mmCIF file of C-alpha atoms in Angstrom:
data_model
loop_
_atom_site.group_PDB
_atom_site.id
_atom_site.type_symbol
_atom_site.label_atom_id
_atom_site.label_comp_id
_atom_site.label_asym_id
_atom_site.label_seq_id
_atom_site.Cartn_x
_atom_site.Cartn_y
_atom_site.Cartn_z
ATOM 1 C CA UNK A 1 34.882 87.578 -41.880
ATOM 2 C CA UNK A 2 32.726 89.445 -39.366
ATOM 3 C CA UNK A 3 32.018 86.173 -37.559
ATOM 4 C CA UNK A 4 35.761 85.573 -37.180
ATOM 5 C CA UNK A 5 36.196 89.041 -35.677
ATOM 6 C CA UNK A 6 33.276 88.400 -33.329
ATOM 7 C CA UNK A 7 34.797 85.119 -32.151
ATOM 8 C CA UNK A 8 38.200 86.802 -31.732
ATOM 9 C CA UNK A 9 36.614 89.569 -29.693
ATOM 10 C CA UNK A 10 34.842 87.156 -27.356
ATOM 11 C CA UNK A 11 37.942 84.966 -26.911
ATOM 12 C CA UNK A 12 40.216 87.885 -26.067
ATOM 13 C CA UNK A 13 37.626 89.230 -23.620
ATOM 14 C CA UNK A 14 37.469 85.866 -21.849
ATOM 15 C CA UNK A 15 41.267 85.653 -21.671
ATOM 16 C CA UNK A 16 41.458 89.167 -20.222
ATOM 17 C CA UNK A 17 38.792 88.351 -17.657
ATOM 18 C CA UNK A 18 40.485 85.116 -16.592
ATOM 19 C CA UNK A 19 43.892 86.788 -16.216
ATOM 20 C CA UNK A 20 42.561 89.742 -14.260
ATOM 21 C CA UNK A 21 40.219 87.650 -12.129
ATOM 22 C CA UNK A 22 43.115 85.486 -10.949
ATOM 23 C CA UNK A 23 45.070 88.578 -9.905
ATOM 24 C CA UNK A 24 42.290 90.845 -8.692
ATOM 25 C CA UNK A 25 43.673 91.004 -5.173
ATOM 26 C CA UNK A 26 46.816 92.664 -6.523
ATOM 27 C CA UNK A 27 45.299 95.820 -7.981
ATOM 28 C CA UNK A 28 43.734 98.791 -6.294
ATOM 29 C CA UNK A 29 40.404 100.535 -6.571
ATOM 30 C CA UNK A 30 41.457 103.021 -9.256
ATOM 31 C CA UNK A 31 42.803 100.329 -11.563
ATOM 32 C CA UNK A 32 39.622 98.295 -11.076
ATOM 33 C CA UNK A 33 37.613 101.341 -12.137
ATOM 34 C CA UNK A 34 39.800 101.764 -15.231
ATOM 35 C CA UNK A 35 39.332 98.107 -16.107
ATOM 36 C CA UNK A 36 35.565 98.425 -15.702
ATOM 37 C CA UNK A 37 35.489 101.518 -17.929
ATOM 38 C CA UNK A 38 37.650 100.201 -20.757
ATOM 39 C CA UNK A 39 36.379 96.642 -20.790
ATOM 40 C CA UNK A 40 32.670 97.391 -20.571
ATOM 41 C CA UNK A 41 32.619 100.185 -23.152
ATOM 42 C CA UNK A 42 34.885 98.548 -25.731
ATOM 43 C CA UNK A 43 33.196 95.165 -25.427
ATOM 44 C CA UNK A 44 29.683 96.542 -25.725
ATOM 45 C CA UNK A 45 30.602 98.892 -28.586
ATOM 46 C CA UNK A 46 32.335 96.227 -30.661
ATOM 47 C CA UNK A 47 29.771 93.523 -29.896
ATOM 48 C CA UNK A 48 26.840 95.711 -30.897
ATOM 49 C CA UNK A 49 28.579 96.981 -34.026
ATOM 50 C CA UNK A 50 29.415 93.474 -35.201
ATOM 51 C CA UNK A 51 25.950 92.107 -34.421
ATOM 52 C CA UNK A 52 24.223 94.990 -36.216
ATOM 53 C CA UNK A 53 26.422 94.412 -39.264
ATOM 54 C CA UNK A 54 25.978 90.653 -39.102
ATOM 55 C CA UNK A 55 22.251 90.218 -38.565
ATOM 56 C CA UNK A 56 19.346 91.639 -40.481
ATOM 57 C CA UNK A 57 16.903 90.880 -37.692
ATOM 58 C CA UNK A 58 14.792 93.630 -36.187
ATOM 59 C CA UNK A 59 17.003 96.301 -34.735
ATOM 60 C CA UNK A 60 15.529 96.059 -31.238
ATOM 61 C CA UNK A 61 16.239 92.319 -31.000
ATOM 62 C CA UNK A 62 19.913 92.826 -31.853
ATOM 63 C CA UNK A 63 20.181 95.750 -29.432
ATOM 64 C CA UNK A 64 18.584 93.876 -26.554
ATOM 65 C CA UNK A 65 20.656 90.755 -27.160
ATOM 66 C CA UNK A 66 23.935 92.629 -27.267
ATOM 67 C CA UNK A 67 22.925 94.713 -24.251
ATOM 68 C CA UNK A 68 22.160 91.586 -22.204
ATOM 69 C CA UNK A 69 25.484 89.944 -23.052
ATOM 70 C CA UNK A 70 27.427 93.165 -22.481
ATOM 71 C CA UNK A 71 25.634 93.692 -19.157
ATOM 72 C CA UNK A 72 26.840 90.319 -17.919
ATOM 73 C CA UNK A 73 30.400 91.162 -18.974
ATOM 74 C CA UNK A 74 30.199 94.611 -17.371
ATOM 75 C CA UNK A 75 28.955 93.064 -14.148
ATOM 76 C CA UNK A 76 31.917 90.702 -14.153
ATOM 77 C CA UNK A 77 34.486 93.427 -14.713
ATOM 78 C CA UNK A 78 32.747 95.928 -12.472
ATOM 79 C CA UNK A 79 32.668 93.610 -9.488
ATOM 80 C CA UNK A 80 36.420 93.070 -9.203
ATOM 81 C CA UNK A 81 36.955 95.244 -6.128
ATOM 82 C CA UNK A 82 33.904 97.256 -5.087
ATOM 83 C CA UNK A 83 30.291 96.996 -6.083
ATOM 84 C CA UNK A 84 29.913 100.673 -7.005
ATOM 85 C CA UNK A 85 32.016 100.048 -10.116
ATOM 86 C CA UNK A 86 29.154 97.913 -11.395
ATOM 87 C CA UNK A 87 26.982 101.013 -11.779
ATOM 88 C CA UNK A 88 29.709 102.830 -13.664
ATOM 89 C CA UNK A 89 30.377 99.892 -15.965
ATOM 90 C CA UNK A 90 26.648 99.427 -16.642
ATOM 91 C CA UNK A 91 26.327 103.059 -17.672
ATOM 92 C CA UNK A 92 29.266 102.739 -20.047
ATOM 93 C CA UNK A 93 27.833 99.498 -21.399
ATOM 94 C CA UNK A 94 24.649 101.303 -22.336
ATOM 95 C CA UNK A 95 26.672 104.057 -24.019
ATOM 96 C CA UNK A 96 28.693 101.476 -25.942
ATOM 97 C CA UNK A 97 25.590 99.637 -27.119
ATOM 98 C CA UNK A 98 23.962 102.839 -28.350
ATOM 99 C CA UNK A 99 27.145 104.056 -30.066
ATOM 100 C CA UNK A 100 27.792 100.701 -31.736
ATOM 101 C CA UNK A 101 24.204 100.498 -32.945
ATOM 102 C CA UNK A 102 24.341 103.986 -34.435
ATOM 103 C CA UNK A 103 27.614 103.352 -36.253
ATOM 104 C CA UNK A 104 26.390 99.992 -37.527
ATOM 105 C CA UNK A 105 23.141 101.481 -38.808
ATOM 106 C CA UNK A 106 24.984 104.266 -40.632
ATOM 107 C CA UNK A 107 27.425 101.797 -42.180
ATOM 108 C CA UNK A 108 24.553 99.687 -43.458
ATOM 109 C CA UNK A 109 22.598 102.686 -44.754
ATOM 110 C CA UNK A 110 24.545 105.947 -45.234
ATOM 111 C CA UNK A 111 21.328 107.750 -46.155
ATOM 112 C CA UNK A 112 20.403 107.822 -42.450
ATOM 113 C CA UNK A 113 22.852 110.696 -41.994
ATOM 114 C CA UNK A 114 21.698 112.225 -45.273
ATOM 115 C CA UNK A 115 24.912 111.196 -46.986
ATOM 116 C CA UNK A 116 24.424 110.769 -50.711
ATOM 117 C CA UNK A 117 24.979 107.261 -51.965
ATOM 118 C CA UNK A 118 27.757 108.530 -54.221
ATOM 119 C CA UNK A 119 29.751 109.417 -51.108
ATOM 120 C CA UNK A 120 29.679 105.762 -50.118
ATOM 121 C CA UNK A 121 33.051 105.306 -51.818
ATOM 122 C CA UNK A 122 34.870 107.091 -49.004
ATOM 123 C CA UNK A 123 33.421 104.730 -46.427
ATOM 124 C CA UNK A 124 35.704 101.957 -45.317
ATOM 125 C CA UNK A 125 34.388 98.568 -46.241
ATOM 126 C CA UNK A 126 32.488 96.811 -43.496
ATOM 127 C CA UNK A 127 35.072 94.027 -43.240
ATOM 128 C CA UNK A 128 37.881 96.569 -43.071
ATOM 129 C CA UNK A 129 36.158 98.473 -40.291
ATOM 130 C CA UNK A 130 35.448 95.274 -38.374
ATOM 131 C CA UNK A 131 39.116 94.317 -38.689
ATOM 132 C CA UNK A 132 40.225 97.746 -37.534
ATOM 133 C CA UNK A 133 37.891 97.538 -34.541
ATOM 134 C CA UNK A 134 39.227 94.074 -33.663
ATOM 135 C CA UNK A 135 42.757 95.463 -33.815
ATOM 136 C CA UNK A 136 41.961 98.458 -31.610
ATOM 137 C CA UNK A 137 40.065 96.380 -29.050
ATOM 138 C CA UNK A 138 42.986 93.951 -28.899
ATOM 139 C CA UNK A 139 45.305 96.918 -28.390
ATOM 140 C CA UNK A 140 43.098 98.266 -25.577
ATOM 141 C CA UNK A 141 43.137 94.920 -23.798
ATOM 142 C CA UNK A 142 46.896 94.538 -24.211
ATOM 143 C CA UNK A 143 47.352 98.030 -22.789
ATOM 144 C CA UNK A 144 45.221 97.031 -19.804
ATOM 145 C CA UNK A 145 47.419 94.015 -19.205
ATOM 146 C CA UNK A 146 50.535 96.164 -19.633
ATOM 147 C CA UNK A 147 49.226 98.724 -17.149
ATOM 148 C CA UNK A 148 48.644 95.905 -14.702
ATOM 149 C CA UNK A 149 52.199 94.623 -15.062
ATOM 150 C CA UNK A 150 53.837 98.034 -14.551
#
């Protein structure tokens, strides 16, 4: 199930990039900055969260892999209008990777936050959280496209 959400996330990111790249001459500097902020943070956060939940490899390998992929995406979205948006999107990519890794680690092992294992029942299941994240990321990207059309 997590793999399906990961594929969905990558496909919707590619569609958003293709649509906005074709029309990048139509939007201004402020909208390009908003696109760089939303796209880089949400992509890196969701990608890292899903990869941490999916793989049991060493934590650093998963972090570096997701950071490299998210950096490429942030460079693409940050370079729509001006090159200074690349710096901003890279910073938010790093924040998203760190936040996604922390949430994924806590979901895998609630004892990291000193939560007793009996309180694990109030946690949302991992598949449910991954589905919720896929829904919210899809909503963010649809709102970006809606803001572009207004």
